[in-house]
Short mmCIF file of C-alpha atoms in Angstrom, two decimals:
data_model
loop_
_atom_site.label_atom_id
_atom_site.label_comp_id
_atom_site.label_asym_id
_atom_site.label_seq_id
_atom_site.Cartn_x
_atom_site.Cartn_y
_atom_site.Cartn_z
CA UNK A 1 -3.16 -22.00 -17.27
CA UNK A 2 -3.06 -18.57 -18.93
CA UNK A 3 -0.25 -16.51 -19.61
CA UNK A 4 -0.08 -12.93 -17.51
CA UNK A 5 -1.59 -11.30 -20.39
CA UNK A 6 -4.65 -13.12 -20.05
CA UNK A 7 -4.88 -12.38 -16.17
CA UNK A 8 -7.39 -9.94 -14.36
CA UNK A 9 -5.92 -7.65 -11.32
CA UNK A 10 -8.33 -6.11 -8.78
CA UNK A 11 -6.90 -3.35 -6.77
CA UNK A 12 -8.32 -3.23 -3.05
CA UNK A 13 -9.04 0.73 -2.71
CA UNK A 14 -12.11 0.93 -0.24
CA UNK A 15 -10.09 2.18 2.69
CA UNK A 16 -11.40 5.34 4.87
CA UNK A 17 -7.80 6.03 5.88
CA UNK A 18 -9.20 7.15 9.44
CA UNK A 19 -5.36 6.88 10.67
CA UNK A 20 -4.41 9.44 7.63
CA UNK A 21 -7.00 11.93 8.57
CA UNK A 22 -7.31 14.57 8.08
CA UNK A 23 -5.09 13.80 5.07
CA UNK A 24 -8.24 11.73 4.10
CA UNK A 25 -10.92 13.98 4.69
CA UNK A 26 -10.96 14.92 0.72
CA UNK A 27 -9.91 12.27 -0.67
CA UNK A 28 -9.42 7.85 -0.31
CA UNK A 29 -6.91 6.54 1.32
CA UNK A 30 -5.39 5.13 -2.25
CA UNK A 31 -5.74 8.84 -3.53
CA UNK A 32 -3.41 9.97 -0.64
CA UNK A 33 -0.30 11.69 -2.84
CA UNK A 34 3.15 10.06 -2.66
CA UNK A 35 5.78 12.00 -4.70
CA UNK A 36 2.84 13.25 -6.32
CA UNK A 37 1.33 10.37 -7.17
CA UNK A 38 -1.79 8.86 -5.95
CA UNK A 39 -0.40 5.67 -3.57
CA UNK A 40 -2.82 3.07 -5.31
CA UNK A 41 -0.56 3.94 -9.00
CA UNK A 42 2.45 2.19 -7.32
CA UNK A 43 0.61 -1.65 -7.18
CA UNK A 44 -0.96 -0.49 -11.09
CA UNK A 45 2.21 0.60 -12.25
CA UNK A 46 3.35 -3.77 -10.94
CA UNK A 47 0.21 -4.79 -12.60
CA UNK A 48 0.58 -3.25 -15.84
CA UNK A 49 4.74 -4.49 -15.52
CA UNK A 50 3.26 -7.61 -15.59
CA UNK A 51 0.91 -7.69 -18.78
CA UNK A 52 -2.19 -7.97 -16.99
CA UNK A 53 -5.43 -7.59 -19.56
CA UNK A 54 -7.45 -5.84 -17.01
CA UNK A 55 -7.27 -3.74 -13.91
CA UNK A 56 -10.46 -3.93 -11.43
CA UNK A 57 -10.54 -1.53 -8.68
CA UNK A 58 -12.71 -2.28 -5.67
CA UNK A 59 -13.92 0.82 -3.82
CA UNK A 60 -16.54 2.70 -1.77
CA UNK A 61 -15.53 5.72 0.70
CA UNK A 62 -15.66 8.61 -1.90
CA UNK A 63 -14.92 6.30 -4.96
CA UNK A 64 -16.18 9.05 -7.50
CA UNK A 65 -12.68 10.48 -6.69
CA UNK A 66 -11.26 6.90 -8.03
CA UNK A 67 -13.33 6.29 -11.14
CA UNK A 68 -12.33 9.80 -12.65
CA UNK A 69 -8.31 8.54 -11.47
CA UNK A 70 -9.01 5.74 -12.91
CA UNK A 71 -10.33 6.52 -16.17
CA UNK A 72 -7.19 8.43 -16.72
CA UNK A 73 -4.88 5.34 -17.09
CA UNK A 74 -3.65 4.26 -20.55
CA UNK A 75 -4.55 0.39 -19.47
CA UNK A 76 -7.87 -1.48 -19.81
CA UNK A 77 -9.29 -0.74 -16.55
CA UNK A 78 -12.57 0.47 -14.67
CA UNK A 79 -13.92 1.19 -10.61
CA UNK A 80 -16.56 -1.43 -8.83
CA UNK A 81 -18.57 0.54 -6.30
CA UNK A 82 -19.62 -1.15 -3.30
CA UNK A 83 -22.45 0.02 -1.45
CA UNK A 84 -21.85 -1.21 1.57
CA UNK A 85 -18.40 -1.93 2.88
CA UNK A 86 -17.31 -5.48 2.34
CA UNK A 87 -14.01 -6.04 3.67
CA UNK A 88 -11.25 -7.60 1.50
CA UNK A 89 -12.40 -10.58 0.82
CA UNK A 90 -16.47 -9.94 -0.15
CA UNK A 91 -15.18 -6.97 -2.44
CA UNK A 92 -13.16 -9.06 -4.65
CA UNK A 93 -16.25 -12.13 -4.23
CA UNK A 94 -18.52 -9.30 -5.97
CA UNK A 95 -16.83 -10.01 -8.95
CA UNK A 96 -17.63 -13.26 -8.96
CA UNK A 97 -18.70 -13.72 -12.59
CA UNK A 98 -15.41 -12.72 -13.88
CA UNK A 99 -13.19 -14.72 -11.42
CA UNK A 100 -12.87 -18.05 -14.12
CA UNK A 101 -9.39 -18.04 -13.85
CA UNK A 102 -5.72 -17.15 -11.98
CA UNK A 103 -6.10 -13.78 -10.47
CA UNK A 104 -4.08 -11.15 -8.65
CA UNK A 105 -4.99 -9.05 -5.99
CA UNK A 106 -3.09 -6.03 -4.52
CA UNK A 107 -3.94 -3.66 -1.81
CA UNK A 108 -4.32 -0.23 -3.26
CA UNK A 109 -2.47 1.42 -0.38
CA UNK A 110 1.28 0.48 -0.05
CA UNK A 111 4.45 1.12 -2.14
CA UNK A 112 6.36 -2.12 -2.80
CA UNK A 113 8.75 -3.07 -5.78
CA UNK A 114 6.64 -6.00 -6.47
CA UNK A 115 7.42 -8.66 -9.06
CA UNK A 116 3.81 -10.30 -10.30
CA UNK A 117 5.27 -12.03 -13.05
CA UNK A 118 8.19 -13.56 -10.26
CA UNK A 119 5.63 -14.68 -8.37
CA UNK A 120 3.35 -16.09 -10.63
CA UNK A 121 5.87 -18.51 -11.64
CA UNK A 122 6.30 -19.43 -8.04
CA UNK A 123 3.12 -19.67 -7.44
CA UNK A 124 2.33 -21.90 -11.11
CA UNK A 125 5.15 -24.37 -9.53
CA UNK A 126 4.18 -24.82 -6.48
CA UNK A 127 0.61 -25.92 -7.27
CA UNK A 128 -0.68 -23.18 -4.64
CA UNK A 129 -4.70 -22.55 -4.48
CA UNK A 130 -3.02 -19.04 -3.14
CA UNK A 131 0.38 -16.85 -3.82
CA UNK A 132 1.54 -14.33 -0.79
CA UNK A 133 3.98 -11.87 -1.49
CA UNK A 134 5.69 -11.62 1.99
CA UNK A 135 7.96 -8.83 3.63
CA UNK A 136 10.55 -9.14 6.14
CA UNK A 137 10.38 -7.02 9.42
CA UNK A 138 12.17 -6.26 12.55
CA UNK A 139 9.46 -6.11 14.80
CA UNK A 140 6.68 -8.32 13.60
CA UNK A 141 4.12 -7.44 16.76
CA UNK A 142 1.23 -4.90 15.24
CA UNK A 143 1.27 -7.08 12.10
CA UNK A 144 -0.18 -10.79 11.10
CA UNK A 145 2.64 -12.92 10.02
CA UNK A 146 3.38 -16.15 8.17
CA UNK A 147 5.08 -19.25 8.89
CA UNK A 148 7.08 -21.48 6.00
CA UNK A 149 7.51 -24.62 5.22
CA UNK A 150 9.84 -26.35 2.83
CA UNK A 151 6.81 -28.56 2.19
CA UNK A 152 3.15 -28.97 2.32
CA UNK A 153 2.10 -28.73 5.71
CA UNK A 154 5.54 -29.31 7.06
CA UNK A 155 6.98 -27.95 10.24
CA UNK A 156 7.84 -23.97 10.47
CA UNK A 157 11.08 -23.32 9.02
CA UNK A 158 12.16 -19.00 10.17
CA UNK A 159 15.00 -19.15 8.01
CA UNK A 160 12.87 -19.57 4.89
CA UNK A 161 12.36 -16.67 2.88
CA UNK A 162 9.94 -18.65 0.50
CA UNK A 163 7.72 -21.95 0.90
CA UNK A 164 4.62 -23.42 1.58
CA UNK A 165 2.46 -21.51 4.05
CA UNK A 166 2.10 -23.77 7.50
CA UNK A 167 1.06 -21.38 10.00
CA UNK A 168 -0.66 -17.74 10.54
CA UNK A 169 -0.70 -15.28 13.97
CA UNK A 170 -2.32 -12.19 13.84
CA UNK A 171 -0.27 -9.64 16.00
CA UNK A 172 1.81 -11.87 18.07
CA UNK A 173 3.53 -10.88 20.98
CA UNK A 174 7.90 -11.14 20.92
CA UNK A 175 7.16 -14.22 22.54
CA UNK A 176 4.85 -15.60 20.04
CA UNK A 177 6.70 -14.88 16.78
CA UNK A 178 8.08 -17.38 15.14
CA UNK A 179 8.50 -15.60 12.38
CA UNK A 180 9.59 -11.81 10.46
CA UNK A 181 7.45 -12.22 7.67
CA UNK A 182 4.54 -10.27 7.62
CA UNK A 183 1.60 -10.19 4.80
CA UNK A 184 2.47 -7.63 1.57
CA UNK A 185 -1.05 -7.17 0.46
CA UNK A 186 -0.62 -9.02 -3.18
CA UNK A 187 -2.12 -12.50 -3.52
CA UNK A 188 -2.12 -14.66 -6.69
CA UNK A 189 -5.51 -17.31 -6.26
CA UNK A 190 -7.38 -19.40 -7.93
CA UNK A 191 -11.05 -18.83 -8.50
CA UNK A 192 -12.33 -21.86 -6.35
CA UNK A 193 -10.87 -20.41 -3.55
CA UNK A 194 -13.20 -17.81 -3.41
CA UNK A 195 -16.34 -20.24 -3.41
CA UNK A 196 -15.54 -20.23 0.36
CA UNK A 197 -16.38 -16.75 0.91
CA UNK A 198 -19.94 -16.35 1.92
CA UNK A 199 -22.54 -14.23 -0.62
CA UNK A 200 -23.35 -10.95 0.77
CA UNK A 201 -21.11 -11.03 3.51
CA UNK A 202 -18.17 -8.61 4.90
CA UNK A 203 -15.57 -10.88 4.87
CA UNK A 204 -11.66 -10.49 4.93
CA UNK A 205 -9.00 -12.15 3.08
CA UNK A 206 -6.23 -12.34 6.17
CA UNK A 207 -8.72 -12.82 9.15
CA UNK A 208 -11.33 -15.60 7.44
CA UNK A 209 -10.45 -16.49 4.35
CA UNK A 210 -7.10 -17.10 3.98
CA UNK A 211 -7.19 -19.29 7.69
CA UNK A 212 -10.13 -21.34 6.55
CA UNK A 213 -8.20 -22.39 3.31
CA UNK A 214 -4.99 -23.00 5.53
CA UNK A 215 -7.55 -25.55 7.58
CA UNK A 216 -8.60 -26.96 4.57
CA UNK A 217 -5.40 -28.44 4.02
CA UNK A 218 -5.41 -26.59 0.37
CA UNK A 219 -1.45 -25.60 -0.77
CA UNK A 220 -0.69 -21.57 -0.19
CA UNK A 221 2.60 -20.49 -0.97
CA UNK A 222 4.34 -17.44 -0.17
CA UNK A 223 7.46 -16.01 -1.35
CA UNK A 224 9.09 -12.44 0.04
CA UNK A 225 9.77 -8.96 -1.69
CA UNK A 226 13.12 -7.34 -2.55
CA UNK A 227 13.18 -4.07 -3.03
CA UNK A 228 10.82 -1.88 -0.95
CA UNK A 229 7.65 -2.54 1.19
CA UNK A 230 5.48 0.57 2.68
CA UNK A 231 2.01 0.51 4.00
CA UNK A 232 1.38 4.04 3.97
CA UNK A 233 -1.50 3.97 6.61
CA UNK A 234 0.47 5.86 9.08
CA UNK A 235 0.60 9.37 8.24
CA UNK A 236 4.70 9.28 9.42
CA UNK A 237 4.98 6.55 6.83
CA UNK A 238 4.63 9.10 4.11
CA UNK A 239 7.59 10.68 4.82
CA UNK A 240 9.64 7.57 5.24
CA UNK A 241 8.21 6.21 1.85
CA UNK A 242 9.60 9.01 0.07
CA UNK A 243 12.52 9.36 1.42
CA UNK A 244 13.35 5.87 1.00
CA UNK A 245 11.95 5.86 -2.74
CA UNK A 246 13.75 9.17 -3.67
CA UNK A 247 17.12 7.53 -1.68
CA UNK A 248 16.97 4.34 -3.35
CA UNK A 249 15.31 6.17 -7.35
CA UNK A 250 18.14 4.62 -9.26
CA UNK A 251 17.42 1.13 -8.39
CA UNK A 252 13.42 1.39 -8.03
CA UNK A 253 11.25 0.92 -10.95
CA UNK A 254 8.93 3.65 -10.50
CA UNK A 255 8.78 7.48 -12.05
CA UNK A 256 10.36 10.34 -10.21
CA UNK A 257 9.14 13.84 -10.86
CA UNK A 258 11.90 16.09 -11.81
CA UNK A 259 13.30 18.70 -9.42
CA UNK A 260 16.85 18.31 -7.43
CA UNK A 261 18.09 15.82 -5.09
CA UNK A 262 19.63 17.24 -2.34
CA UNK A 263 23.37 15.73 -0.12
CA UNK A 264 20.56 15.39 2.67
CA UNK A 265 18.26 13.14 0.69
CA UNK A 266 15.57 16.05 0.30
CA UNK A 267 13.69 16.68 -2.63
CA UNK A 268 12.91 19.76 -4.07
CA UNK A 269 10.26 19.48 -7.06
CA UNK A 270 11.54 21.74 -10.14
CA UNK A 271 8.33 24.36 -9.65
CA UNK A 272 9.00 24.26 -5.77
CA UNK A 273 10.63 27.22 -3.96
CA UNK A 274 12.86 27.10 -1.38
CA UNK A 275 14.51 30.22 -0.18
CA UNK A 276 14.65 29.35 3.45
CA UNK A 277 16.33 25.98 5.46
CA UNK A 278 15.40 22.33 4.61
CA UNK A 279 16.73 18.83 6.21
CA UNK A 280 15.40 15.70 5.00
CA UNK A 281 12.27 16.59 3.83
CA UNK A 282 10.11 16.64 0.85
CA UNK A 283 8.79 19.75 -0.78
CA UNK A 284 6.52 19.22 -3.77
CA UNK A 285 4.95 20.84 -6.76
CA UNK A 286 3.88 24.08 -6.74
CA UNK A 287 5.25 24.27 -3.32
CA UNK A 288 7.40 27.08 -0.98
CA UNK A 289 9.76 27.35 1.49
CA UNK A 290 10.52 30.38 2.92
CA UNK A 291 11.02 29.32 6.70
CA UNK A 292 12.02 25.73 7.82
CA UNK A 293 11.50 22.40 7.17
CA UNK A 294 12.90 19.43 8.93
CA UNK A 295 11.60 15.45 8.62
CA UNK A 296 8.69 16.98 7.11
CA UNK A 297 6.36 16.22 3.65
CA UNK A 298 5.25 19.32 2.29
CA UNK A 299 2.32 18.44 -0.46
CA UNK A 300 1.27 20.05 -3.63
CA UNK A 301 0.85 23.92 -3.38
CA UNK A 302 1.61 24.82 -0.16
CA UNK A 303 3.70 27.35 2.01
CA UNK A 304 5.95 26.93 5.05
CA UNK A 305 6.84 30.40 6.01
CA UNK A 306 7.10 29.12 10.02
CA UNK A 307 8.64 26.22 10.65
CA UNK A 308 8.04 22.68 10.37
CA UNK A 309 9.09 19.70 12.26
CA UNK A 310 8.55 16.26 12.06
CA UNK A 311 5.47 17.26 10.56
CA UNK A 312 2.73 16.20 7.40
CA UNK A 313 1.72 18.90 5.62
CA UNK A 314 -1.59 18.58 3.31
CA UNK A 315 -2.06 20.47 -0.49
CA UNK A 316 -2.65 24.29 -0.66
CA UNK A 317 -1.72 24.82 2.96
CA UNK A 318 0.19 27.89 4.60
CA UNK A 319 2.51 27.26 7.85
CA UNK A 320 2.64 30.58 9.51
CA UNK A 321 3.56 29.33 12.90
CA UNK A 322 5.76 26.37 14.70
CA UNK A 323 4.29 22.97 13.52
CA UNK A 324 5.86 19.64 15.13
CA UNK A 325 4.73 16.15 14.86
CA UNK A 326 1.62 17.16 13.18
CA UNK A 327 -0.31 16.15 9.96
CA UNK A 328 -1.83 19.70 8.50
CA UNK A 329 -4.98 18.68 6.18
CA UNK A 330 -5.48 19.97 2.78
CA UNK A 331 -6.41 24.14 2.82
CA UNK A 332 -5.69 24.44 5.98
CA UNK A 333 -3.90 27.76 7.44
CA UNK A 334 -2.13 27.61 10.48
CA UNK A 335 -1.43 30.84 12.55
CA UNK A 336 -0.26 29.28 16.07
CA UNK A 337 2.12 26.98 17.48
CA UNK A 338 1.26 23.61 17.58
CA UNK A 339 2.59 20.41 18.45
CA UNK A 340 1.37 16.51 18.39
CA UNK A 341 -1.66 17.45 16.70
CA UNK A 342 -4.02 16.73 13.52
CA UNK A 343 -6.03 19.54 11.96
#
């Protein structure tokens, strides 16, 4: 089997984002800023890490946004539009012709400290027709998790951080779980795995494909992430991402911009202004502050002169007024008091 440097990576990116609107009324849902970066740059940034020849990524609500990101990476890499949506599974099987050997996969969405290279050794020992990366949660009921094995279709083990995968639920109740581990969004497979995925057809790696090669009797493995885990497809999620990332910069391998780091764990970018009161929030590039902001994300080239709560705040924005729990779009200007709202 190839070395790393030999491998392809295809980054899932066709998500509308409909939870992140009106953040992603403009833009993707991997376009969506995080510390100033587009999110989908965090699973590149593991890809690249990892030596991978060539980056793929998979895409179709407003992918011309994408290919000109995408161009601007110093890594062999390029966009495949889809003209219809395909779900996880048929995007990837649209590249059939080039899937001859070990691949990885990543959803182009989440921040995690993933370790390719880790787990394509685990996933080379095991003998594994599919690699999982796993995280561990503390409430494992709105997600699909994963039950280990020390062996090949062995028993359920929940203490087992790594091992074979036995067993799948998709959003189990408390009662049901019989497991933390939930699904990362990186896989490592083998091309004849995705000979089961039907031509033409929307079809999705955790609901279909991933059970059928489970009932097949064919080896997965799975093996969980240190480090950091965020699926940013909750607009409150941003803020919690950042936080955690700006917290935890020392020990992280991704790029902070410069600016200060406050006793709080606020951020101020270096051409932000802050001249009013901030508490645990985010205030980036180009940015202003000249009211409040509290638990709050303020994005690229905007102004808080009101206050802001608990609260999203788009790029090129102005926050005249009293803004809690809300996610502000991009350009938007906000004269009245609002609260629990998206505009």
């Amino acid at each position: 089997m190839a070395g790393s440097e030999h491998l392809l990576g295809i980054i899932m990116a066709g998500g509308r984002g409909t939870r992140l609107m009106p953040l992603t009324k403009n833009r993707p849902k991997p376009m969506v800023p995080v510390l100033g970066r587009p999110v989908i740059d965090y699973v590149k940034d593991a890809m690249v890490a990892a030596g991978l020849s060539e980056i793929i990524v998979t895409t179709g609500y407003q992918g011309e946004q994408l290919v000109s990101h995408v161009n601007s990476w110093n890594t062999r890499s390029r966009v495949n539009q889809e003209d219809t949506p395909m779900g996880t599974a048929g995007s990837v099987k649209l590249l059939s012709e080039q899937l001859t050997d070990t691949f990885v996969v990543g959803s182009g969405d989440s921040v995690a400290s993933f370790d390719i290279v880790d787990l394509l050794s685990s996933h080379r020992k095991s003998g594994a027709k599919v690699t999982m990366a796993l995280w561990e949660v503390t409430d494992p009921t709105e997600f699909g998790i994963v039950g280990l094995s020390n062996t090949h279709e062995g028993e359920v083990d929940s203490s087992l951080e790594e091992g074979y995968i036995s067993k799948f639920k998709e959003k189990p109740t408390s009662d049901e779980a019989f497991s933390n581990l939930i699904n990362a969004g990186l896989y490592i497979i083998e091309p004849e795995v995705m000979e089961l995925v039907p031509e033409g057809e929307k079809y999705d790696f955790s609901k279909q494909l991933f059970p059928d090669v489970l009932s097949r009797g064919w080896p997965m493995y799975a093996k969980t992430v240190n480090g950091i885990w965020f699926d940013v497809g909750n607009p409150f999620e941003l803020h919690n991402a950042q936080m955690t990332l700006i917290e935890r910069r020392d020990e992280l391998p991704f790029p902070m911009p410069k600016g200060e780091v406050l006793p709080d764990g606020s951020f101020i970018s270096e051409s932000a202004s802050v001249s009013g009161h901030i508490a645990k929030s985010v205030i980036l590039a180009g940015s202003s502050v000249n009211g409040a902001a509290v638990n709050s994300v303020v994005m690229a080239n905007s102004r808080v002169n009101g206050v802001s709560e608990s609260s999203i705040i788009g790029e090129n924005s102005i926050i005249d007024s009293r803004i809690h729990n809300c996610v502000i779009g991009d350009e938007s200007h906000i004269i009245i008091d609002l609260e629990n709202e998206k505009r």
